[in-house]
Amino acid sequence: MVPREMLPLFYEKISAVLPATYVAEGLFTIAFGGSNIFSDISALMIILFLFYFLPFFASAFLVLKKLILERNRKQLFRNSTQQYSFV
């Protein structure tokens, strides 16, 4: 494992959004007696929310929207055919 400061600039910047960075820092804090593990935990919770829960809720919203639009389209078609029926 390499400290972030020794990484090239690109990898140093991208490591801020990778969960492994905060897991490793949290484990080092626990193992070597650091002072604040809550910053690592809060960063992991934010990453978890952004990359897991937010896409889950967004996809659920899109599926519900599609189902509602499909139901409304069928209902509109049903109403239009009943209006012009000759029976």
mmCIF file with all atom_site columns, C-alpha atoms in Angstrom:
data_model
loop_
_atom_site.group_PDB
_atom_site.id
_atom_site.type_symbol
_atom_site.label_atom_id
_atom_site.label_alt_id
_atom_site.label_comp_id
_atom_site.label_asym_id
_atom_site.label_entity_id
_atom_site.label_seq_id
_atom_site.pdbx_PDB_ins_code
_atom_site.Cartn_x
_atom_site.Cartn_y
_atom_site.Cartn_z
_atom_site.occupancy
_atom_site.B_iso_or_equiv
_atom_site.pdbx_formal_charge
_atom_site.auth_seq_id
_atom_site.auth_comp_id
_atom_site.auth_asym_id
_atom_site.auth_atom_id
_atom_site.pdbx_PDB_model_num
ATOM 1  C CA . MET A 1 1  ? 0.000   0.000  0.000   1.00 0.00 ? 1  MET A CA 1
ATOM 2  C CA . VAL A 1 2  ? 1.305   3.426  -0.964  1.00 0.00 ? 2  VAL A CA 1
ATOM 3  C CA . PRO A 1 3  ? 0.520   6.685  0.837   1.00 0.00 ? 3  PRO A CA 1
ATOM 4  C CA . ARG A 1 4  ? -1.644  9.050  -1.204  1.00 0.00 ? 4  ARG A CA 1
ATOM 5  C CA . GLU A 1 5  ? 1.059   11.708 -1.188  1.00 0.00 ? 5  GLU A CA 1
ATOM 6  C CA . MET A 1 6  ? 3.372   9.410  -3.154  1.00 0.00 ? 6  MET A CA 1
ATOM 7  C CA . LEU A 1 7  ? 0.836   8.724  -5.895  1.00 0.00 ? 7  LEU A CA 1
ATOM 8  C CA . PRO A 1 8  ? 0.788   10.604 -9.212  1.00 0.00 ? 8  PRO A CA 1
ATOM 9  C CA . LEU A 1 9  ? -1.518  13.632 -9.204  1.00 0.00 ? 9  LEU A CA 1
ATOM 10 C CA . PHE A 1 10 ? -4.294  11.869 -11.131 1.00 0.00 ? 10 PHE A CA 1
ATOM 11 C CA . TYR A 1 11 ? -4.491  8.974  -8.667  1.00 0.00 ? 11 TYR A CA 1
ATOM 12 C CA . GLU A 1 12 ? -4.174  11.291 -5.706  1.00 0.00 ? 12 GLU A CA 1
ATOM 13 C CA . LYS A 1 13 ? -7.235  13.245 -6.878  1.00 0.00 ? 13 LYS A CA 1
ATOM 14 C CA . ILE A 1 14 ? -9.311  10.182 -7.753  1.00 0.00 ? 14 ILE A CA 1
ATOM 15 C CA . SER A 1 15 ? -8.539  8.501  -4.420  1.00 0.00 ? 15 SER A CA 1
ATOM 16 C CA . ALA A 1 16 ? -10.792 11.046 -2.713  1.00 0.00 ? 16 ALA A CA 1
ATOM 17 C CA . VAL A 1 17 ? -13.876 9.310  -4.142  1.00 0.00 ? 17 VAL A CA 1
ATOM 18 C CA . LEU A 1 18 ? -12.747 5.710  -3.766  1.00 0.00 ? 18 LEU A CA 1
ATOM 19 C CA . PRO A 1 19 ? -14.041 3.901  -0.691  1.00 0.00 ? 19 PRO A CA 1
ATOM 20 C CA . ALA A 1 20 ? -10.840 1.871  -0.240  1.00 0.00 ? 20 ALA A CA 1
ATOM 21 C CA . THR A 1 21 ? -9.033  5.045  0.780   1.00 0.00 ? 21 THR A CA 1
ATOM 22 C CA . TYR A 1 22 ? -11.346 5.631  3.723   1.00 0.00 ? 22 TYR A CA 1
ATOM 23 C CA . VAL A 1 23 ? -11.457 1.963  4.701   1.00 0.00 ? 23 VAL A CA 1
ATOM 24 C CA . ALA A 1 24 ? -7.652  1.853  4.831   1.00 0.00 ? 24 ALA A CA 1
ATOM 25 C CA . GLU A 1 25 ? -7.448  5.111  6.797   1.00 0.00 ? 25 GLU A CA 1
ATOM 26 C CA . GLY A 1 26 ? -10.088 3.833  9.223   1.00 0.00 ? 26 GLY A CA 1
ATOM 27 C CA . LEU A 1 27 ? -8.237  0.556  9.740   1.00 0.00 ? 27 LEU A CA 1
ATOM 28 C CA . PHE A 1 28 ? -4.973  2.423  10.323  1.00 0.00 ? 28 PHE A CA 1
ATOM 29 C CA . THR A 1 29 ? -6.743  4.679  12.806  1.00 0.00 ? 29 THR A CA 1
ATOM 30 C CA . ILE A 1 30 ? -8.081  1.677  14.706  1.00 0.00 ? 30 ILE A CA 1
ATOM 31 C CA . ALA A 1 31 ? -4.824  -0.288 14.576  1.00 0.00 ? 31 ALA A CA 1
ATOM 32 C CA . PHE A 1 32 ? -2.444  2.530  15.469  1.00 0.00 ? 32 PHE A CA 1
ATOM 33 C CA . GLY A 1 33 ? -4.631  4.543  17.812  1.00 0.00 ? 33 GLY A CA 1
ATOM 34 C CA . GLY A 1 34 ? -5.649  7.539  15.762  1.00 0.00 ? 34 GLY A CA 1
ATOM 35 C CA . SER A 1 35 ? -7.917  10.183 17.140  1.00 0.00 ? 35 SER A CA 1
ATOM 36 C CA . ASN A 1 36 ? -10.861 10.535 14.749  1.00 0.00 ? 36 ASN A CA 1
ATOM 37 C CA . ILE A 1 37 ? -12.409 7.617  12.880  1.00 0.00 ? 37 ILE A CA 1
ATOM 38 C CA . PHE A 1 38 ? -15.733 9.405  12.384  1.00 0.00 ? 38 PHE A CA 1
ATOM 39 C CA . SER A 1 39 ? -14.450 11.441 9.442   1.00 0.00 ? 39 SER A CA 1
ATOM 40 C CA . ASP A 1 40 ? -13.611 8.203  7.609   1.00 0.00 ? 40 ASP A CA 1
ATOM 41 C CA . ILE A 1 41 ? -16.970 6.691  8.511   1.00 0.00 ? 41 ILE A CA 1
ATOM 42 C CA . SER A 1 42 ? -18.832 9.802  7.356   1.00 0.00 ? 42 SER A CA 1
ATOM 43 C CA . ALA A 1 43 ? -16.922 9.795  4.058   1.00 0.00 ? 43 ALA A CA 1
ATOM 44 C CA . LEU A 1 44 ? -17.848 6.134  3.550   1.00 0.00 ? 44 LEU A CA 1
ATOM 45 C CA . MET A 1 45 ? -21.504 6.893  4.300   1.00 0.00 ? 45 MET A CA 1
ATOM 46 C CA . ILE A 1 46 ? -21.515 9.701  1.735   1.00 0.00 ? 46 ILE A CA 1
ATOM 47 C CA . ILE A 1 47 ? -19.937 7.432  -0.881  1.00 0.00 ? 47 ILE A CA 1
ATOM 48 C CA . LEU A 1 48 ? -22.420 4.689  -0.014  1.00 0.00 ? 48 LEU A CA 1
ATOM 49 C CA . PHE A 1 49 ? -25.314 7.099  -0.441  1.00 0.00 ? 49 PHE A CA 1
ATOM 50 C CA . LEU A 1 50 ? -24.042 8.554  -3.715  1.00 0.00 ? 50 LEU A CA 1
ATOM 51 C CA . PHE A 1 51 ? -23.099 5.304  -5.415  1.00 0.00 ? 51 PHE A CA 1
ATOM 52 C CA . TYR A 1 52 ? -25.629 2.861  -3.974  1.00 0.00 ? 52 TYR A CA 1
ATOM 53 C CA . PHE A 1 53 ? -28.774 4.405  -2.553  1.00 0.00 ? 53 PHE A CA 1
ATOM 54 C CA . LEU A 1 54 ? -29.120 7.340  -4.944  1.00 0.00 ? 54 LEU A CA 1
ATOM 55 C CA . PRO A 1 55 ? -28.957 5.175  -8.117  1.00 0.00 ? 55 PRO A CA 1
ATOM 56 C CA . PHE A 1 56 ? -31.314 2.652  -6.506  1.00 0.00 ? 56 PHE A CA 1
ATOM 57 C CA . PHE A 1 57 ? -33.937 5.301  -5.752  1.00 0.00 ? 57 PHE A CA 1
ATOM 58 C CA . ALA A 1 58 ? -33.425 6.959  -9.139  1.00 0.00 ? 58 ALA A CA 1
ATOM 59 C CA . SER A 1 59 ? -33.997 3.669  -10.967 1.00 0.00 ? 59 SER A CA 1
ATOM 60 C CA . ALA A 1 60 ? -37.031 2.893  -8.799  1.00 0.00 ? 60 ALA A CA 1
ATOM 61 C CA . PHE A 1 61 ? -38.419 6.340  -9.631  1.00 0.00 ? 61 PHE A CA 1
ATOM 62 C CA . LEU A 1 62 ? -37.887 5.762  -13.355 1.00 0.00 ? 62 LEU A CA 1
ATOM 63 C CA . VAL A 1 63 ? -39.587 2.352  -13.218 1.00 0.00 ? 63 VAL A CA 1
ATOM 64 C CA . LEU A 1 64 ? -42.572 3.801  -11.344 1.00 0.00 ? 64 LEU A CA 1
ATOM 65 C CA . LYS A 1 65 ? -42.776 6.693  -13.794 1.00 0.00 ? 65 LYS A CA 1
ATOM 66 C CA . LYS A 1 66 ? -42.782 4.245  -16.716 1.00 0.00 ? 66 LYS A CA 1
ATOM 67 C CA . LEU A 1 67 ? -45.509 2.142  -15.094 1.00 0.00 ? 67 LEU A CA 1
ATOM 68 C CA . ILE A 1 68 ? -47.671 5.183  -14.405 1.00 0.00 ? 68 ILE A CA 1
ATOM 69 C CA . LEU A 1 69 ? -47.238 6.495  -17.947 1.00 0.00 ? 69 LEU A CA 1
ATOM 70 C CA . GLU A 1 70 ? -48.110 3.073  -19.363 1.00 0.00 ? 70 GLU A CA 1
ATOM 71 C CA . ARG A 1 71 ? -51.213 2.842  -17.182 1.00 0.00 ? 71 ARG A CA 1
ATOM 72 C CA . ASN A 1 72 ? -52.302 6.336  -18.211 1.00 0.00 ? 72 ASN A CA 1
ATOM 73 C CA . ARG A 1 73 ? -51.726 5.528  -21.883 1.00 0.00 ? 73 ARG A CA 1
ATOM 74 C CA . LYS A 1 74 ? -53.859 2.375  -21.627 1.00 0.00 ? 74 LYS A CA 1
ATOM 75 C CA . GLN A 1 75 ? -56.567 4.261  -19.787 1.00 0.00 ? 75 GLN A CA 1
ATOM 76 C CA . LEU A 1 76 ? -56.561 7.031  -22.386 1.00 0.00 ? 76 LEU A CA 1
ATOM 77 C CA . PHE A 1 77 ? -56.749 4.457  -25.200 1.00 0.00 ? 77 PHE A CA 1
ATOM 78 C CA . ARG A 1 78 ? -59.597 2.655  -23.429 1.00 0.00 ? 78 ARG A CA 1
ATOM 79 C CA . ASN A 1 79 ? -61.512 5.915  -22.970 1.00 0.00 ? 79 ASN A CA 1
ATOM 80 C CA . SER A 1 80 ? -61.044 6.932  -26.596 1.00 0.00 ? 80 SER A CA 1
ATOM 81 C CA . THR A 1 81 ? -62.276 3.571  -27.908 1.00 0.00 ? 81 THR A CA 1
ATOM 82 C CA . GLN A 1 82 ? -65.338 3.660  -25.645 1.00 0.00 ? 82 GLN A CA 1
ATOM 83 C CA . GLN A 1 83 ? -66.201 7.131  -26.855 1.00 0.00 ? 83 GLN A CA 1
ATOM 84 C CA . TYR A 1 84 ? -66.376 6.045  -30.492 1.00 0.00 ? 84 TYR A CA 1
ATOM 85 C CA . SER A 1 85 ? -67.965 2.632  -30.089 1.00 0.00 ? 85 SER A CA 1
ATOM 86 C CA . PHE A 1 86 ? -71.210 2.040  -31.992 1.00 0.00 ? 86 PHE A CA 1
ATOM 87 C CA . VAL A 1 87 ? -72.603 -0.647 -29.759 1.00 0.00 ? 87 VAL A CA 1
#
